[in-house]
Coordinates of C-alpha atoms in Angstrom, one line a residue:
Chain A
X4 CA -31.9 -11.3 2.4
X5 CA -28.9 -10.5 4.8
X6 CA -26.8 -13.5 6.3
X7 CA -25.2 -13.3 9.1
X8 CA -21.5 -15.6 8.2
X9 CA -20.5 -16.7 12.2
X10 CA -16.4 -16.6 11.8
X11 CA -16.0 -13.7 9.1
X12 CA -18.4 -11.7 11.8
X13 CA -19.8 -9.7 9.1
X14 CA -23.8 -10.1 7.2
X15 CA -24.2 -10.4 3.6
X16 CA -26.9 -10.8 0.5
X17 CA -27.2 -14.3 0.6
X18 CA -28.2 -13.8 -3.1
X19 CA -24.9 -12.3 -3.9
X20 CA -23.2 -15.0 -2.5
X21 CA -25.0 -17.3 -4.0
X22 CA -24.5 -15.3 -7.4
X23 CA -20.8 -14.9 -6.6
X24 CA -20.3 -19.3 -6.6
X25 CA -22.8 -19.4 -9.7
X26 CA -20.6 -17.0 -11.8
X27 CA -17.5 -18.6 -10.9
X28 CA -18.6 -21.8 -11.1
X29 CA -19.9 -20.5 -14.4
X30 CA -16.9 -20.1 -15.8
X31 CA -14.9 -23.0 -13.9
X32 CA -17.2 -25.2 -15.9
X33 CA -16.9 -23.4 -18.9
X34 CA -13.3 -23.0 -19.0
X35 CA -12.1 -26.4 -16.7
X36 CA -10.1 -24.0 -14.5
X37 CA -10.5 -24.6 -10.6
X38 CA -11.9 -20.9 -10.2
X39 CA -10.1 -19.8 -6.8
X40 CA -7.6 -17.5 -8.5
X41 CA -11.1 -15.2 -9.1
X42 CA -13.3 -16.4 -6.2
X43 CA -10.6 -15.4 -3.7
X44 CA -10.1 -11.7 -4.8
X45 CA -14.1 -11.7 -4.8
X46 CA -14.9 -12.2 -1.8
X47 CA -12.2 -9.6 -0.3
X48 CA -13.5 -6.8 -3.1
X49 CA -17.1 -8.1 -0.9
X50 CA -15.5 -7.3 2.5
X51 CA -14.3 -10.7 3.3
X52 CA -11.3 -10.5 5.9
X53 CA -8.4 -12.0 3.6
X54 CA -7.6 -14.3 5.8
X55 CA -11.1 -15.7 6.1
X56 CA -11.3 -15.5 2.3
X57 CA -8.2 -17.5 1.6
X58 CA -8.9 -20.4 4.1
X59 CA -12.9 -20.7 3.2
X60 CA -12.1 -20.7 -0.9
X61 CA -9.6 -23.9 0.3
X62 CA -12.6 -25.6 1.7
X63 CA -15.0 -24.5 -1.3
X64 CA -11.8 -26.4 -3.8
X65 CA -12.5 -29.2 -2.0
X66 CA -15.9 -30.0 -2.7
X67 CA -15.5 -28.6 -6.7
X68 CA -12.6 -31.0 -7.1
X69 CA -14.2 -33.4 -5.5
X70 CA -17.3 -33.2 -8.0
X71 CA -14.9 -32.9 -11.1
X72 CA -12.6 -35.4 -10.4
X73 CA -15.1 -38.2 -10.5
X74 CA -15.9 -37.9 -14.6
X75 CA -12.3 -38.1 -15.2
X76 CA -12.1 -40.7 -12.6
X77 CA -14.8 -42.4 -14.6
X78 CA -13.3 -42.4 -18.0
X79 CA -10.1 -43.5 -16.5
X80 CA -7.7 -40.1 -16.3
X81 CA -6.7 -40.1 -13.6
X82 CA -3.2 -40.9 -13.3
X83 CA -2.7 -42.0 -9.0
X84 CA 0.6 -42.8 -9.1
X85 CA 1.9 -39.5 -10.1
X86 CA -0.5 -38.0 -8.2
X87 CA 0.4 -39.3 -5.1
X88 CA 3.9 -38.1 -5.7
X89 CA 2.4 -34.7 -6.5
X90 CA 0.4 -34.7 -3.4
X91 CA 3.3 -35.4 -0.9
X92 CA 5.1 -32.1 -2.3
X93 CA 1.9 -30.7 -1.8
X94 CA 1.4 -31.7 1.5
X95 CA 4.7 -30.4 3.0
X96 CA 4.2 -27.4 1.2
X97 CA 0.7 -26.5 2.2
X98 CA 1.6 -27.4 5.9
X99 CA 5.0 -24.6 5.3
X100 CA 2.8 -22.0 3.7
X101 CA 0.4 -21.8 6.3
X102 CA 3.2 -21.8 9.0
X103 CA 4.1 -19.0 6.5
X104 CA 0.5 -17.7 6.3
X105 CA 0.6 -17.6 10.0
X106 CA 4.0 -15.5 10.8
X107 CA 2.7 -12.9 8.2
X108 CA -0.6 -12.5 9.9
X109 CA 0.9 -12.1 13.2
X110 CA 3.0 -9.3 11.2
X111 CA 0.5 -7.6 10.0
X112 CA 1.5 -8.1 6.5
X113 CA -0.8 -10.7 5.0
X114 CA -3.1 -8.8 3.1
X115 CA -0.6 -7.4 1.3
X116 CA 1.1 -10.7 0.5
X117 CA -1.8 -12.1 -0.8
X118 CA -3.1 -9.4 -2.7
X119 CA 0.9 -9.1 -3.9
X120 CA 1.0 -12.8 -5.0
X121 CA -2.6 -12.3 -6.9
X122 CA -1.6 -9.5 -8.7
X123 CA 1.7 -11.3 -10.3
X124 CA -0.1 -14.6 -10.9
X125 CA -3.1 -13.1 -12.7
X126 CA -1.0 -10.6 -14.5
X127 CA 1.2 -13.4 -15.5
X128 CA -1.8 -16.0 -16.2
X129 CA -4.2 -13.4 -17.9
X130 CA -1.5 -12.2 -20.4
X131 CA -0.3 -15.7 -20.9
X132 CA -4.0 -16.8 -21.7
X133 CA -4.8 -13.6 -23.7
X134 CA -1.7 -13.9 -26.0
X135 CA -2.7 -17.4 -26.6
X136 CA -6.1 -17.1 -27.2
X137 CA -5.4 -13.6 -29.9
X138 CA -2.5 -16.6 -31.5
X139 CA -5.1 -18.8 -32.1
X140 CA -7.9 -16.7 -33.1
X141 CA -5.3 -15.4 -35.7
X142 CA -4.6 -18.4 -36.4
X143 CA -7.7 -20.6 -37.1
X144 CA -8.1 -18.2 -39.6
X145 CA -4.9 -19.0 -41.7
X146 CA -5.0 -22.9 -43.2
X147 CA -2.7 -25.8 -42.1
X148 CA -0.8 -24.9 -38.2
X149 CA 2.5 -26.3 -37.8
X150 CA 2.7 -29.6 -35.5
X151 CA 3.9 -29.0 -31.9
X152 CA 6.5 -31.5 -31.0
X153 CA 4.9 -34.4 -28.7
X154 CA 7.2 -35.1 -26.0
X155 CA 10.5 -33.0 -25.2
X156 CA 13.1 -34.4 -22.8
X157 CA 14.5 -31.8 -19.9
X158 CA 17.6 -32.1 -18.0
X159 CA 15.1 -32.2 -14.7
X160 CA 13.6 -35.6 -16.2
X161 CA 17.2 -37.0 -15.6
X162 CA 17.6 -36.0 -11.8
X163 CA 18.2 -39.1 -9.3
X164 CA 15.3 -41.2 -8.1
X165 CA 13.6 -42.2 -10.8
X166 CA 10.1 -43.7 -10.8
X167 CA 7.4 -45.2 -13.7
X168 CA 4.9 -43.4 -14.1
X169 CA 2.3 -46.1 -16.4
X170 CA -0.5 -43.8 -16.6
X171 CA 1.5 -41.4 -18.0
X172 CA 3.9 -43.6 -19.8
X173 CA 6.8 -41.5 -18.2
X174 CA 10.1 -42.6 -16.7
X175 CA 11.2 -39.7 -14.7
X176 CA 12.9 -38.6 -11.7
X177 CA 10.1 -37.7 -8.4
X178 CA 12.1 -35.0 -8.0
X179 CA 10.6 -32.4 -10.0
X180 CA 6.7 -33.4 -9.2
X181 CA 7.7 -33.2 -5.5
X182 CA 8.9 -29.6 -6.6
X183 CA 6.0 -28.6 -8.7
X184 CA 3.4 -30.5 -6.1
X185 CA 5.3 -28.4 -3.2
X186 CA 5.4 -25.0 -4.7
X187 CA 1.6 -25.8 -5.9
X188 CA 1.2 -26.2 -2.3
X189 CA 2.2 -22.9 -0.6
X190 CA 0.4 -21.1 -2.8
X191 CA -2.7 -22.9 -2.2
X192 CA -2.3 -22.2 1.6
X193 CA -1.1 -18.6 1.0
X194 CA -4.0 -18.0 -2.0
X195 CA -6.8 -20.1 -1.2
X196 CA -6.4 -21.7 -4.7
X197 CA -6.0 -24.8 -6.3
X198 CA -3.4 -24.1 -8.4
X199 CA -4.5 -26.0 -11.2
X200 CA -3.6 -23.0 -13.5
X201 CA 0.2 -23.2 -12.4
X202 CA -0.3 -27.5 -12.0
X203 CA -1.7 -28.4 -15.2
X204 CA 1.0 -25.9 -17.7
X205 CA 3.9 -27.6 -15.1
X206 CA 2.4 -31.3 -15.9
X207 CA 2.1 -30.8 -19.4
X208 CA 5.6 -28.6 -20.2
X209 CA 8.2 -29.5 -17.8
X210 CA 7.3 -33.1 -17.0
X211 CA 5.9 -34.1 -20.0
X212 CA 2.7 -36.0 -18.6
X213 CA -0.1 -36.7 -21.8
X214 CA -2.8 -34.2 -21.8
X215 CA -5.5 -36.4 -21.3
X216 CA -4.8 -37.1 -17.8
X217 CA -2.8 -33.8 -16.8
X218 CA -6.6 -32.5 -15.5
X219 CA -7.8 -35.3 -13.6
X220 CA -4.4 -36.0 -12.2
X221 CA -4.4 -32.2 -11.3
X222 CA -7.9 -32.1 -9.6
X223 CA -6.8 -35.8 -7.7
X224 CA -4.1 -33.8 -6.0
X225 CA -5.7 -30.5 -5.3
X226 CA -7.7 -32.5 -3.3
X227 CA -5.9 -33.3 -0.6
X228 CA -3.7 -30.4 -0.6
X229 CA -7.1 -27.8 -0.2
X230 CA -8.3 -30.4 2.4
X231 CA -4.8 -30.2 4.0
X232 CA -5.0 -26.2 3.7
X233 CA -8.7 -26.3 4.9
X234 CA -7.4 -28.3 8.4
X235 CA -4.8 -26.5 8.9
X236 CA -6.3 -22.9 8.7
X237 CA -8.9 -24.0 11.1
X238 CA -6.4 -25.6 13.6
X239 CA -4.2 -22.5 13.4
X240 CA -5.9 -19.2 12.4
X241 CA -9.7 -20.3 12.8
X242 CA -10.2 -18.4 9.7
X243 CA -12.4 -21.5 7.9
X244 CA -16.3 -20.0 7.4
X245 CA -18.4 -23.4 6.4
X246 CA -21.5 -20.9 6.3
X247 CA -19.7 -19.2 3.5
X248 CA -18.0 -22.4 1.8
X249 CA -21.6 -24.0 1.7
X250 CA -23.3 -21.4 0.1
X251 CA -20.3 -20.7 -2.3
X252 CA -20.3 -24.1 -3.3
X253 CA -23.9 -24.6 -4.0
X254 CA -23.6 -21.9 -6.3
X255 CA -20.2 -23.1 -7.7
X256 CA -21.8 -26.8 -8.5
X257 CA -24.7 -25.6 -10.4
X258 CA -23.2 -22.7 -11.9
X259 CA -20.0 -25.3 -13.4
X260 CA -22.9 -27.5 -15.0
X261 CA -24.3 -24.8 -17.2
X262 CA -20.8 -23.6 -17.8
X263 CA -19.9 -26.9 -19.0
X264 CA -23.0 -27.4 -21.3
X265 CA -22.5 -23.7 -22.5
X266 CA -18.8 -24.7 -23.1
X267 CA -19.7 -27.4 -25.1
X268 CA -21.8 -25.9 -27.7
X269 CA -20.0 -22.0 -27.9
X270 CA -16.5 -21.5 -29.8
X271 CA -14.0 -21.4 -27.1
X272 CA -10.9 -18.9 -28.7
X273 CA -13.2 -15.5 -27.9
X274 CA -14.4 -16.5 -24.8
X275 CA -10.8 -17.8 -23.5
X276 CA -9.9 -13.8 -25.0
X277 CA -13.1 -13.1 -22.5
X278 CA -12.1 -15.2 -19.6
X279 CA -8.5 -13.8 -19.9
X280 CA -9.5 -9.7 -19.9
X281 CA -11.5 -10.7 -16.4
X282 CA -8.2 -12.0 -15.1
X283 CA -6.5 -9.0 -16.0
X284 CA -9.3 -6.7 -14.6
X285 CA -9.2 -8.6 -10.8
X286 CA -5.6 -8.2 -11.5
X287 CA -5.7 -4.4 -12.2
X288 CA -8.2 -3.5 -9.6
X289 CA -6.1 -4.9 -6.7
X290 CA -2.7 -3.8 -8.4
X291 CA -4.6 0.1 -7.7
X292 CA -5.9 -1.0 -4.1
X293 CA -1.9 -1.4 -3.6
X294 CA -0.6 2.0 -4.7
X295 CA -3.7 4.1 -4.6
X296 CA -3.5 6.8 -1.5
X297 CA -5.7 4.6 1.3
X298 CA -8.4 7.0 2.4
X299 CA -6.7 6.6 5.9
X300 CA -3.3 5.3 6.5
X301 CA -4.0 3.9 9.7
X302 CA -5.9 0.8 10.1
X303 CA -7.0 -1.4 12.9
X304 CA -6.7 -5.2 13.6
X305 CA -7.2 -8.1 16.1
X306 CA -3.5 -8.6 18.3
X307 CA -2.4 -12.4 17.0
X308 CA -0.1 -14.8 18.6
X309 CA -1.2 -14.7 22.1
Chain B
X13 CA -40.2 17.8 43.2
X14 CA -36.8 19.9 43.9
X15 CA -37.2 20.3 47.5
X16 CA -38.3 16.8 47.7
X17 CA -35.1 15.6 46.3
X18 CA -33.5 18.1 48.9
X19 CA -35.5 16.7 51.8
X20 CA -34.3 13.2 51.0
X21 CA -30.5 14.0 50.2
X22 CA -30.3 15.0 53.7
X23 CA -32.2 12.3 55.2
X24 CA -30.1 10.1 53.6
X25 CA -26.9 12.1 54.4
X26 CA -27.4 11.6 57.5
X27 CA -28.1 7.6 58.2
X28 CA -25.4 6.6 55.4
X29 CA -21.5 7.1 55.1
X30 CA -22.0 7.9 51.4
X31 CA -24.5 9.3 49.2
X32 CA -24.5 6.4 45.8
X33 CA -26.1 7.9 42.7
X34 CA -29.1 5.1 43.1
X35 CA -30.2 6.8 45.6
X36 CA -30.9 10.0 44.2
X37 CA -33.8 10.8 42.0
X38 CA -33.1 13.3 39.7
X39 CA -32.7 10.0 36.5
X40 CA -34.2 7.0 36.1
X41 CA -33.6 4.6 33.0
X42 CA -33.5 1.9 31.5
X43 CA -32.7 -0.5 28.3
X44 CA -35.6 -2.1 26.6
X45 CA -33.8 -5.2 26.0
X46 CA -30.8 -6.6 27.3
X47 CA -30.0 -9.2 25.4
X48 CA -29.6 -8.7 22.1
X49 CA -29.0 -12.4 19.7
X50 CA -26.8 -12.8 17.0
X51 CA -28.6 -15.7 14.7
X52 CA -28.3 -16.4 11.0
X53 CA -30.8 -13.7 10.3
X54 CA -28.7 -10.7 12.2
X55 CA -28.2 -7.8 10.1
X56 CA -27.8 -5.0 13.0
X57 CA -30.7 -4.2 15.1
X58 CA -31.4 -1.0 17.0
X59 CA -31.8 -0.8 21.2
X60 CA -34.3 1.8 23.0
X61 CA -33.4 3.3 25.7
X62 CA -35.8 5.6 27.8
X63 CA -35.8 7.1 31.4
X64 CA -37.0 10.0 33.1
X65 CA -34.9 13.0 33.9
X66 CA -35.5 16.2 36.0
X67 CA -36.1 18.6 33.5
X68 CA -33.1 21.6 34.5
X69 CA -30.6 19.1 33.5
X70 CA -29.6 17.4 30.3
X71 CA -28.8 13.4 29.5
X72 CA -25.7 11.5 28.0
X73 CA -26.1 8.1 27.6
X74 CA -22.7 5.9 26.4
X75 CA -23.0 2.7 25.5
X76 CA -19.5 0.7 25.7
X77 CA -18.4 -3.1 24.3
X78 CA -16.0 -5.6 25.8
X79 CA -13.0 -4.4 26.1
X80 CA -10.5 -6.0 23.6
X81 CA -6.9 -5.9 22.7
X82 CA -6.5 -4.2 19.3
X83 CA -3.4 -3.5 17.5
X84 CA -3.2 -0.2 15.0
X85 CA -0.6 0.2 11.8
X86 CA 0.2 2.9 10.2
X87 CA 1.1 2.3 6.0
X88 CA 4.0 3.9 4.6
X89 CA 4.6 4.2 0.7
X90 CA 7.1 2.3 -0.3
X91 CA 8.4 1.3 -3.9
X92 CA 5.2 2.8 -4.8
X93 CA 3.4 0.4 -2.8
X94 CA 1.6 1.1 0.7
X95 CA 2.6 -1.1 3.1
X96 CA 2.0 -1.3 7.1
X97 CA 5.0 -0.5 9.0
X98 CA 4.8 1.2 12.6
X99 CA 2.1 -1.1 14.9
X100 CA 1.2 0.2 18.6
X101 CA -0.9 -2.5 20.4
X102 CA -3.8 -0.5 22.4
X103 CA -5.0 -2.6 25.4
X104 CA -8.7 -1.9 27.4
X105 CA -10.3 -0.2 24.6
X106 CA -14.0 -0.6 24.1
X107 CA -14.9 -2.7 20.9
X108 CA -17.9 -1.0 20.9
X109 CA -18.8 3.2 21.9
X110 CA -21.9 5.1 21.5
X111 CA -22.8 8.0 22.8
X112 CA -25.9 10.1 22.5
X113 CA -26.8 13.0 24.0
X114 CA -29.9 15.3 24.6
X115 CA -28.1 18.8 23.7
X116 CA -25.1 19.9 21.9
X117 CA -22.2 18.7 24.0
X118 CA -20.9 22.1 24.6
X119 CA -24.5 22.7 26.5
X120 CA -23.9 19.7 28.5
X121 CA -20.2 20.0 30.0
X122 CA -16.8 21.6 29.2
X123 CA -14.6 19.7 27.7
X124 CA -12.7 19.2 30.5
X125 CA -15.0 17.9 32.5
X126 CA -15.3 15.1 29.8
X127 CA -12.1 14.7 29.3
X128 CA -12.0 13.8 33.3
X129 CA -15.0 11.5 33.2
X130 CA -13.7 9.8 30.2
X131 CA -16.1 10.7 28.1
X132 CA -15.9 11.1 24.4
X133 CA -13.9 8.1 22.0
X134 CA -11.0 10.8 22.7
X135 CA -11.6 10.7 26.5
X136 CA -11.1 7.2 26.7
X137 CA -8.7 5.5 29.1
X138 CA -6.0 2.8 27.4
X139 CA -2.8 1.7 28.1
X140 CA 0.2 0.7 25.3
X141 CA 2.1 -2.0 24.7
X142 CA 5.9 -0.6 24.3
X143 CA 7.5 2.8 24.8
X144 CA 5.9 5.6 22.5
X145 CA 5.3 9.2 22.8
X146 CA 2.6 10.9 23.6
X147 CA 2.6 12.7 20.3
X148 CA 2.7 8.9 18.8
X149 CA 0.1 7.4 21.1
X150 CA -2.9 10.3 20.3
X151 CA -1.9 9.7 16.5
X152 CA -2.4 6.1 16.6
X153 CA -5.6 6.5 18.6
X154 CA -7.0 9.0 16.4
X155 CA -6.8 5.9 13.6
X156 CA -8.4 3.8 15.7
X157 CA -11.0 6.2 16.6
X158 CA -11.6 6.8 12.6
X159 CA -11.2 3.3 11.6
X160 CA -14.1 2.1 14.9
X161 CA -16.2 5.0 13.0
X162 CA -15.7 4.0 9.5
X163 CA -17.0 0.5 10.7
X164 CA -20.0 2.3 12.6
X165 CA -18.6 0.8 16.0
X166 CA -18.1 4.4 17.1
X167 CA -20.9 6.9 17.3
X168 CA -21.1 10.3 18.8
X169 CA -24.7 11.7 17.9
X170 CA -25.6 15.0 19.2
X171 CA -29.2 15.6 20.3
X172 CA -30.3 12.5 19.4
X173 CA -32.1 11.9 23.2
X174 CA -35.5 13.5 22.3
X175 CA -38.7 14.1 25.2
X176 CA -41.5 12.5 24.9
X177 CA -42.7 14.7 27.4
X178 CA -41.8 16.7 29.9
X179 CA -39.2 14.6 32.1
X180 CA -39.2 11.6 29.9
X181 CA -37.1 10.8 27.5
X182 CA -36.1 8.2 24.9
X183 CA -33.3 7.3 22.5
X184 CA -32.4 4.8 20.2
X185 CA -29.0 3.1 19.5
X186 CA -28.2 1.3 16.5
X187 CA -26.1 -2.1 16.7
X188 CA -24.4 -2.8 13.2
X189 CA -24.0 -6.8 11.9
X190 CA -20.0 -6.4 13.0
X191 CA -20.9 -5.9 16.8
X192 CA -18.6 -7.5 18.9
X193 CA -20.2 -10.4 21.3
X194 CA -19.6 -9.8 25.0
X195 CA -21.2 -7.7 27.6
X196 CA -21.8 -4.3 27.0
X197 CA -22.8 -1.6 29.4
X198 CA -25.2 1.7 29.2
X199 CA -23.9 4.6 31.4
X200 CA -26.7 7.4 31.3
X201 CA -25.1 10.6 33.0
X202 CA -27.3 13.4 34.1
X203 CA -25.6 16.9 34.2
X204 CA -26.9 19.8 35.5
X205 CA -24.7 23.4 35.1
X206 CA -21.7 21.3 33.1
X207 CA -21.6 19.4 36.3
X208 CA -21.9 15.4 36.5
X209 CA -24.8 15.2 39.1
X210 CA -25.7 11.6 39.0
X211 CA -24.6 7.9 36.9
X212 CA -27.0 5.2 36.0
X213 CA -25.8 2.0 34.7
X214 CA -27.6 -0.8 32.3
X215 CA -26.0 -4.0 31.3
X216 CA -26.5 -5.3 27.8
X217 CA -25.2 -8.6 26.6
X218 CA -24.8 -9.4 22.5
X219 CA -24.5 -13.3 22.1
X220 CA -24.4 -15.6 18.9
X221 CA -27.1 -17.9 19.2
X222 CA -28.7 -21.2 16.9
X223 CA -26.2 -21.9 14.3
X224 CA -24.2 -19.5 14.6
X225 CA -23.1 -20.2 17.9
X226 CA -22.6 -23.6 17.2
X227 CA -20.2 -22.9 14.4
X228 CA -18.7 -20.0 15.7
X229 CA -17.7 -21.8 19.5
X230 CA -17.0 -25.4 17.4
X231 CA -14.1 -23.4 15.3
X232 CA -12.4 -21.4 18.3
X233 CA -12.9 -24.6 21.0
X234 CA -12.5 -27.7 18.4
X235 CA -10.4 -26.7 15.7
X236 CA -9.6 -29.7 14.8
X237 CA -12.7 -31.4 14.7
X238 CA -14.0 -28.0 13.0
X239 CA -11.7 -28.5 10.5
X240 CA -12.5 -32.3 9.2
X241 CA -16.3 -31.4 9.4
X242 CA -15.3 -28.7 7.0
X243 CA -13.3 -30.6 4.6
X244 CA -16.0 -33.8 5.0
X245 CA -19.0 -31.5 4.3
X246 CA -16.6 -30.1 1.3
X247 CA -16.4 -33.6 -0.3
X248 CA -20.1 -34.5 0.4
X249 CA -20.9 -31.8 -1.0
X250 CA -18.7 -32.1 -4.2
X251 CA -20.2 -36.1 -4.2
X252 CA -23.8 -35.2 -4.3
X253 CA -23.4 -32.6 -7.0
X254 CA -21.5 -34.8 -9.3
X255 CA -24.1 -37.4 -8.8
X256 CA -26.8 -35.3 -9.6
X257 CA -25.7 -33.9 -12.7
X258 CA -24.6 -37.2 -13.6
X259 CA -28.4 -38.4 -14.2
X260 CA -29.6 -35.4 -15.8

């Protein structure tokens, strides 16, 4: 069954749409990891304009952080002080990358960007993830792994204007949350991700924050900053499909419960290995889209910026 | 029948200034339809066209979109990478081109004569944005033409105008999901020796309708309104599922 999506101006399977959000949410739930950084490259490998993809998988975040930020919310993870801090770096820096997003497109050079930007952030987060995973399959199979230090000072946590953090039992300077929060943020306007994957290492490594409300804290901010992105896409490049967010996110919601009850019961190290070759895959096939010989070298597009 | 046509061409010569192709009788058609509606369903659809033609001649019918603004590039390799560099913006071209034809086209007219009428995606008037050769501008147009083709906007389908019967014929056109919205128009040319004899036009109008509309006109007229229903239907969404799983 064929639907027709009104602002990507193209008709697809409703079924692999449908299948598309279940997978991803699938693994989203599986995993805890937002799922943009796949659904986004999906959706153009489908024919999805790239700008259209990126500003519609923004509006899709919304809803699935939304959904998982309430359990943390419940059991009390959720840590508002730092991220409101978070979310004001976020908010500048959404609001710049899709002034960014915006200059490219009238350039003509946006696809690449994005699929540029993919292809070093998965290569980076796939090997990252499959190096760690092959370390601790290796190394649940030895006895007695050393202790990792709990809490390691940086020279950033020492920068001016510092703030309490409770939740987090941190003293730190807003400086370096601003930073992370504001990088987090163009890439989420240039991407159409969440950035959880580059949030949650940056929470836990470089400003210390406990694990146990690094995730919630996270989802809190991506929030605002996908609703931010989501606005501002439709005010300036019209690019949002809510046909397409709708059906991706009913997929996505009841795909990420059976992830998380699969999850729950499988052993994680082999299917992180699993989750980490897919990255690597999406990341390969649009590394060869970029340097394979296009089948024409001439291509056609609307005029922008008038 | 010929004679008739004869008798009347000079009856009419001689109470009017100017002979307009309506008045002749050698062609006679007509869309089926000419509306066609883009709802949720709308996967492409395919238009009939039929018509009665004198039977010494042969029929062309082209079908062209709204004009639009359209901007081609051209990717260079660079660092091993392709990347768009050289950009001509074409202005009046059709979104939209079909043609089909009752005979091979070198039956129906030279070249040249197309080339005059302006018929044929290569035929087709334009005008640039910017200084660029001639050499430049047929390269660039040639992309477009190939890149419209790829995407099934342009068609040029030999033959494909079949009789029913003697003097009336019937052809279909095919309107893929990515057809522009606007009005469209039919010209059916009858030729006779190579020669254009006489020009019939049809209007055709593709609109979104139902939802699709509604979304579609709400994102381009109300952005900003478009944009919090987005993010509110987002977090609605996001609310119901996570208190639906909850009990479960």
């Amino acid at each position: 069954m064929q639907i027709y999506l009104p602002i990507a101006e193209l008709s697809l399977n409703i079924f692999l749409i449908l299948g598309m959000g279940g997978a991803v949410g699938f693994l989203s739930g599986m995993f805890g990891v937002g799922g943009g950084f796949l659904m986004t490259p999906l959706l153009i490998f489908v024919g999805i304009p790239p700008a259209v993809a990126v500003a519609t998988e923004a509006n899709q975040i919304v809803a699935a952080s939304v959904s998982g930020v309430i359990a943390h919310w419940r059991r009390g993870n959720v840590d508002f002080k730092m991220g409101f801090v978070l979310l004001i770096g976020g908010a500048v820096g959404s609001t710049v990358g899709t002034l960014i997003f915006r200059v490219l497109r009238e350039m003509g050079q946006i696809d690449l960007v994005i699929s540029i930007t993919f292809v070093v952030f998965l290569g980076i987060i796939g090997s990252l993830m499959l190096v760690e995973s092959v370390r601790m399959i290796i190394r649940s199979r030895r006895k007695g792994a050393p202790r990792r230090k709990l809490h390691i000072h940086y020279w950033v946590h020492g920068l001016p204007f510092r703030m309490r953090f409770h939740k987090s039992k941190l003293y730190i300077s807003v400086l370096p949350p601003l930073a992370v929060g504001f990088l987090v943020g163009v890439l989420a306007a240039i991407m159409g991700v969440g950035g959880g994957f580059i949030m949650v290492p940056a929470m836990i490594y470089l400003l210390g924050m406990p694990t146990a409300v690094v995730v919630g804290t996270s989802l809190f901010q991506i929030i605002f900053v996908t609703a931010n992105v989501t606005f501002l896409h439709s005010v300036t490049n019209q690019t949002v499909d809510i046909v397409l967010a709708l059906l991706l996110l009913s997929g996505a919601v009841i795909g990420a419960q059976f992830g998380a009850r699969v999850g729950v019961k499988l052993k994680g190290e082999q299917l992180r290995a699993l989750l980490a070759l897919t990255v690597l895959l999406v990341c390969a096939k649009l590394f060869f889209d970029l340097v394979a010989v296009p089948t024409d070298t001439f291509s056609i597009g609307p005029v922008i910026g008038r | 029948m010929m004679r008739a046509v004869q008798i009347f061409l000079v009856a009419a010569l001689g109470c009017m200034p100017a002979i307009t192709p309506s008045h002749a009788q050698s062609l006679a058609a007509d869309l089926a339809t000419h509306v066609i509606d883009i709802t949720s369903g709308f996967s492409g659809t395919e238009i009939l066209l039929f018509g009665s033609a004198e039977e010494d001649g042969h029929v062309l019918v082209a079908i062209s979109g709204p004009k639009e603004e359209i901007v081609v590039r051209k990717k260079r390799r660079i660092g091993g990478i392709w990347i768009n560099r050289e950009s001509i913006v074409f202005r009046g071209v059709p979104s939209f081109y079909a043609v089909n034809t009752s005979v091979p086209l070198v039956e129906m007219a030279s070249r040249e004569t197309l080339k005059e009428l302006g018929i044929l995606p290569a035929n087709l008037p334009y005008s640039v944005e910017g200084e660029f050769s001639q050499a430049e501008q047929h390269d660039f147009f040639a992309g477009l033409i190939r890149n419209k083709e790829v995407a099934l906007l342009y068609r040029v389908t030999e033959g494909t105008i079949s009789y029913v019967r003697k003097g009336l014929f019937r052809t279909t056109f095919r309107f893929p999901a990515n057809a522009p919205t606007g009005t469209y128009t039919a010209n059916i040319h009858f030729f006779r020796n190579g020669e254009l004899l006489e020009t019939q036009s049809s209007p055709l109008f593709i609109n979104k309708s139902g939802i699709e509309r509604i979304v579609f006109e709400l994102a381009h007229q109300q952005p900003a309104i478009y944009g919090i229903v987005a993010i509110l239907l987002a977090v609605a969404g996001g609310w119901i599922a996570a208190a639906v799983f909850r009990r479960t």
